[in-house]
PDB file of C-alpha atoms in Angstrom:
ATOM      1  CA  MET J   1     -13.141  65.706   4.566  1.00  0.00           C
ATOM      2  CA  THR J   2     -14.131  63.469   7.470  1.00  0.00           C
ATOM      3  CA  TRP J   3     -16.820  63.998  10.189  1.00  0.00           C
ATOM      4  CA  GLN J   4     -16.119  63.672  13.368  1.00  0.00           C
ATOM      5  CA  PRO J   5     -18.530  64.312  16.549  1.00  0.00           C
ATOM      6  CA  HIS J   6     -16.927  66.123  19.767  1.00  0.00           C
ATOM      7  CA  ILE J   7     -17.209  64.049  22.211  1.00  0.00           C
ATOM      8  CA  THR J   8     -18.431  66.137  25.682  1.00  0.00           C
ATOM      9  CA  VAL J   9     -19.153  65.537  29.427  1.00  0.00           C
ATOM     10  CA  ALA J  10     -21.466  67.535  31.516  1.00  0.00           C
ATOM     11  CA  THR J  11     -22.198  67.772  34.885  1.00  0.00           C
ATOM     12  CA  LEU J  12     -25.601  68.314  37.205  1.00  0.00           C
ATOM     13  CA  VAL J  13     -24.984  69.372  40.574  1.00  0.00           C
ATOM     14  CA  GLU J  14     -28.580  69.948  42.341  1.00  0.00           C
ATOM     15  CA  ASP J  15     -28.808  71.795  46.019  1.00  0.00           C
ATOM     16  CA  ASN J  16     -32.551  71.969  47.228  1.00  0.00           C
ATOM     17  CA  GLY J  17     -33.886  73.382  43.830  1.00  0.00           C
ATOM     18  CA  ARG J  18     -30.954  75.125  42.052  1.00  0.00           C
ATOM     19  CA  PHE J  19     -28.131  73.849  39.934  1.00  0.00           C
ATOM     20  CA  LEU J  20     -24.861  74.805  39.671  1.00  0.00           C
ATOM     21  CA  MET J  21     -23.933  76.399  36.425  1.00  0.00           C
ATOM     22  CA  VAL J  22     -21.008  78.136  34.811  1.00  0.00           C
ATOM     23  CA  GLU J  23     -20.909  81.692  33.666  1.00  0.00           C
ATOM     24  CA  GLU J  24     -18.255  81.377  30.624  1.00  0.00           C
ATOM     25  CA  LEU J  25     -17.378  83.986  27.979  1.00  0.00           C
ATOM     26  CA  LYS J  26     -18.190  82.097  24.408  1.00  0.00           C
ATOM     27  CA  GLY J  27     -17.738  84.473  20.940  1.00  0.00           C
ATOM     28  CA  GLY J  28     -17.637  87.416  23.201  1.00  0.00           C
ATOM     29  CA  ARG J  29     -20.547  87.297  25.204  1.00  0.00           C
ATOM     30  CA  ALA J  30     -21.503  85.944  28.795  1.00  0.00           C
ATOM     31  CA  VAL J  31     -23.689  82.515  28.337  1.00  0.00           C
ATOM     32  CA  LEU J  32     -24.479  79.902  30.515  1.00  0.00           C
ATOM     33  CA  ASN J  33     -23.815  76.375  30.785  1.00  0.00           C
ATOM     34  CA  GLN J  34     -23.645  73.450  33.263  1.00  0.00           C
ATOM     35  CA  PRO J  35     -20.039  72.607  33.965  1.00  0.00           C
ATOM     36  CA  ALA J  36     -18.982  71.088  30.625  1.00  0.00           C
ATOM     37  CA  GLY J  37     -16.128  70.199  28.649  1.00  0.00           C
ATOM     38  CA  HIS J  38     -14.295  67.913  26.360  1.00  0.00           C
ATOM     39  CA  LEU J  39     -12.926  64.166  27.167  1.00  0.00           C
ATOM     40  CA  ASP J  40      -9.102  64.151  27.075  1.00  0.00           C
ATOM     41  CA  THR J  41      -6.785  61.418  26.017  1.00  0.00           C
ATOM     42  CA  HIS J  42      -6.539  58.585  28.328  1.00  0.00           C
ATOM     43  CA  GLU J  43      -9.542  59.930  30.499  1.00  0.00           C
ATOM     44  CA  THR J  44     -12.468  58.158  31.115  1.00  0.00           C
ATOM     45  CA  LEU J  45     -16.028  60.403  31.153  1.00  0.00           C
ATOM     46  CA  ILE J  46     -16.357  59.998  34.753  1.00  0.00           C
ATOM     47  CA  GLU J  47     -12.944  61.168  34.976  1.00  0.00           C
ATOM     48  CA  ALA J  48     -13.518  64.257  32.558  1.00  0.00           C
ATOM     49  CA  ALA J  49     -16.720  65.153  34.338  1.00  0.00           C
ATOM     50  CA  VAL J  50     -15.361  65.323  37.419  1.00  0.00           C
ATOM     51  CA  ARG J  51     -12.424  67.311  36.468  1.00  0.00           C
ATOM     52  CA  GLU J  52     -14.580  69.775  34.464  1.00  0.00           C
ATOM     53  CA  THR J  53     -16.477  70.409  36.867  1.00  0.00           C
ATOM     54  CA  LEU J  54     -13.758  71.436  39.002  1.00  0.00           C
ATOM     55  CA  GLU J  55     -11.791  73.383  36.848  1.00  0.00           C
ATOM     56  CA  GLU J  56     -15.217  75.328  36.118  1.00  0.00           C
ATOM     57  CA  THR J  57     -16.440  75.744  39.565  1.00  0.00           C
ATOM     58  CA  GLY J  58     -14.210  75.144  42.308  1.00  0.00           C
ATOM     59  CA  TRP J  59     -16.083  72.338  43.199  1.00  0.00           C
ATOM     60  CA  ASP J  60     -15.323  68.808  43.889  1.00  0.00           C
ATOM     61  CA  VAL J  61     -17.774  66.539  43.019  1.00  0.00           C
ATOM     62  CA  GLU J  62     -18.920  62.796  42.732  1.00  0.00           C
ATOM     63  CA  ALA J  63     -20.383  61.226  39.838  1.00  0.00           C
ATOM     64  CA  THR J  64     -23.551  59.641  41.344  1.00  0.00           C
ATOM     65  CA  SER J  65     -25.600  58.506  38.119  1.00  0.00           C
ATOM     66  CA  LEU J  66     -25.939  59.433  34.106  1.00  0.00           C
ATOM     67  CA  VAL J  67     -29.160  61.798  32.553  1.00  0.00           C
ATOM     68  CA  GLY J  68     -28.556  60.739  29.113  1.00  0.00           C
ATOM     69  CA  ILE J  69     -26.412  61.290  26.289  1.00  0.00           C
ATOM     70  CA  TYR J  70     -27.354  63.890  23.429  1.00  0.00           C
ATOM     71  CA  LEU J  71     -26.524  64.772  20.003  1.00  0.00           C
ATOM     72  CA  TYR J  72     -26.146  68.198  19.220  1.00  0.00           C
ATOM     73  CA  THR J  73     -25.492  70.218  15.987  1.00  0.00           C
ATOM     74  CA  ALA J  74     -24.356  74.052  17.176  1.00  0.00           C
ATOM     75  CA  PRO J  75     -26.020  76.249  14.233  1.00  0.00           C
ATOM     76  CA  SER J  76     -22.830  78.974  15.077  1.00  0.00           C
ATOM     77  CA  ASN J  77     -20.270  76.356  13.579  1.00  0.00           C
ATOM     78  CA  GLY J  78     -22.072  73.314  11.925  1.00  0.00           C
ATOM     79  CA  VAL J  79     -19.951  71.112  14.810  1.00  0.00           C
ATOM     80  CA  THR J  80     -21.942  67.842  16.158  1.00  0.00           C
ATOM     81  CA  TYR J  81     -21.582  67.232  19.894  1.00  0.00           C
ATOM     82  CA  GLN J  82     -22.172  64.030  21.765  1.00  0.00           C
ATOM     83  CA  ARG J  83     -22.704  65.132  25.195  1.00  0.00           C
ATOM     84  CA  VAL J  84     -22.731  62.480  27.915  1.00  0.00           C
ATOM     85  CA  CYS J  85     -24.936  64.032  31.430  1.00  0.00           C
ATOM     86  CA  PHE J  86     -23.904  63.066  34.649  1.00  0.00           C
ATOM     87  CA  THR J  87     -25.700  63.754  37.877  1.00  0.00           C
ATOM     88  CA  ALA J  88     -23.061  64.603  40.470  1.00  0.00           C
ATOM     89  CA  LYS J  89     -22.995  65.261  44.214  1.00  0.00           C
ATOM     90  CA  ALA J  90     -20.955  68.143  45.598  1.00  0.00           C
ATOM     91  CA  LEU J  91     -18.472  67.584  48.015  1.00  0.00           C
ATOM     92  CA  LYS J  92     -15.985  70.495  48.595  1.00  0.00           C
ATOM     93  CA  HIS J  93     -15.604  74.088  47.513  1.00  0.00           C
ATOM     94  CA  HIS J  94     -12.677  75.368  46.760  1.00  0.00           C
ATOM     95  CA  PRO J  95     -13.232  79.574  46.939  1.00  0.00           C
ATOM     96  CA  ASP J  96      -9.478  80.117  45.791  1.00  0.00           C
ATOM     97  CA  TYR J  97      -9.671  77.739  42.689  1.00  0.00           C
ATOM     98  CA  GLN J  98      -8.295  79.392  39.560  1.00  0.00           C
ATOM     99  CA  LEU J  99     -11.133  78.391  37.075  1.00  0.00           C
ATOM    100  CA  ASP J 100     -10.071  77.853  33.641  1.00  0.00           C
ATOM    101  CA  GLU J 101      -9.641  80.543  31.131  1.00  0.00           C
ATOM    102  CA  GLY J 102     -12.869  82.601  29.705  1.00  0.00           C
ATOM    103  CA  ILE J 103     -14.900  81.153  33.000  1.00  0.00           C
ATOM    104  CA  ILE J 104     -16.302  84.564  34.746  1.00  0.00           C
ATOM    105  CA  ARG J 105     -17.963  82.295  37.733  1.00  0.00           C
ATOM    106  CA  ALA J 106     -20.181  79.601  38.990  1.00  0.00           C
ATOM    107  CA  ARG J 107     -23.804  80.339  39.836  1.00  0.00           C
ATOM    108  CA  TRP J 108     -26.854  78.101  41.275  1.00  0.00           C
ATOM    109  CA  LEU J 109     -29.818  78.748  39.739  1.00  0.00           C
ATOM    110  CA  THR J 110     -33.226  77.020  39.916  1.00  0.00           C
ATOM    111  CA  ARG J 111     -34.984  76.369  36.545  1.00  0.00           C
ATOM    112  CA  ASP J 112     -37.045  79.416  36.833  1.00  0.00           C
ATOM    113  CA  GLU J 113     -34.333  81.601  37.027  1.00  0.00           C
ATOM    114  CA  LEU J 114     -32.587  79.645  33.675  1.00  0.00           C
ATOM    115  CA  MET J 115     -35.722  80.030  31.833  1.00  0.00           C
ATOM    116  CA  ALA J 116     -35.864  83.932  32.966  1.00  0.00           C
ATOM    117  CA  LEU J 117     -32.340  83.874  31.193  1.00  0.00           C
ATOM    118  CA  ARG J 118     -32.733  81.886  28.236  1.00  0.00           C
ATOM    119  CA  ASP J 119     -31.311  84.336  25.851  1.00  0.00           C
ATOM    120  CA  SER J 120     -28.179  83.691  27.914  1.00  0.00           C
ATOM    121  CA  TRP J 121     -27.875  80.094  27.314  1.00  0.00           C
ATOM    122  CA  ARG J 122     -25.111  78.264  25.633  1.00  0.00           C
ATOM    123  CA  SER J 123     -27.133  75.684  23.891  1.00  0.00           C
ATOM    124  CA  GLU J 124     -30.983  74.225  24.636  1.00  0.00           C
ATOM    125  CA  LEU J 125     -28.984  71.425  25.779  1.00  0.00           C
ATOM    126  CA  ILE J 126     -29.055  72.948  29.167  1.00  0.00           C
ATOM    127  CA  ILE J 127     -32.467  72.949  29.944  1.00  0.00           C
ATOM    128  CA  ARG J 128     -33.151  69.258  28.300  1.00  0.00           C
ATOM    129  CA  CYS J 129     -30.351  67.894  30.490  1.00  0.00           C
ATOM    130  CA  ILE J 130     -32.324  69.440  33.465  1.00  0.00           C
ATOM    131  CA  ASP J 131     -35.720  68.587  32.570  1.00  0.00           C
ATOM    132  CA  ASP J 132     -34.321  64.686  32.011  1.00  0.00           C
ATOM    133  CA  TYR J 133     -33.163  65.074  35.590  1.00  0.00           C
ATOM    134  CA  LEU J 134     -36.307  66.583  36.567  1.00  0.00           C
ATOM    135  CA  ALA J 135     -38.546  63.978  34.947  1.00  0.00           C
ATOM    136  CA  GLY J 136     -36.101  61.376  37.087  1.00  0.00           C
ATOM    137  CA  GLN J 137     -34.010  60.206  33.938  1.00  0.00           C
ATOM    138  CA  ARG J 138     -30.979  58.296  36.183  1.00  0.00           C
ATOM    139  CA  HIS J 139     -28.992  55.499  35.003  1.00  0.00           C
ATOM    140  CA  SER J 140     -26.600  53.473  36.371  1.00  0.00           C
ATOM    141  CA  LEU J 141     -22.818  54.457  36.050  1.00  0.00           C
ATOM    142  CA  GLU J 142     -22.148  51.160  35.060  1.00  0.00           C
ATOM    143  CA  LEU J 143     -23.308  51.809  31.682  1.00  0.00           C
ATOM    144  CA  ILE J 144     -20.569  53.694  31.025  1.00  0.00           C
ATOM    145  CA  ARG J 145     -17.431  50.948  30.321  1.00  0.00           C
ATOM    146  CA  PRO J 146     -14.189  51.586  30.290  1.00  0.00           C
ATOM    147  CA  SER J 147     -11.961  50.837  27.415  1.00  0.00           C
ATOM    148  CA  LEU J 148     -10.188  47.537  27.416  1.00  0.00           C
TER     149      LEU J 148
END
């Protein structure tokens, strides 16, 4: 058996202290997450983050910086995920956009509102990414090097 981490991306979009979040179905219950998903074949990490944000929220965004790279092993299935978390600027909302299957809706929530909804988090990575962002963690997108 070969161990293989899953590469994922997530996007932090902030507007006056509120963060763009996704309410989605996971295991039959509604959970909260940043717009996030898996890296697809022949896609850059930045392209994946922009695509996932649109597919899950209906928002066009522009990636602006890298917050961090995180490892997380899900207790439910033992799968290890490598999350690359970006900040992004909201450009345009498409209210009639057909969101991905399993997505209930996009929500704008403050950190305090998220803390009150802790039982609904998909994982602890949500607050870790937000707290790193609020602490000023911003790295140049030039750290992400395309394949040769």
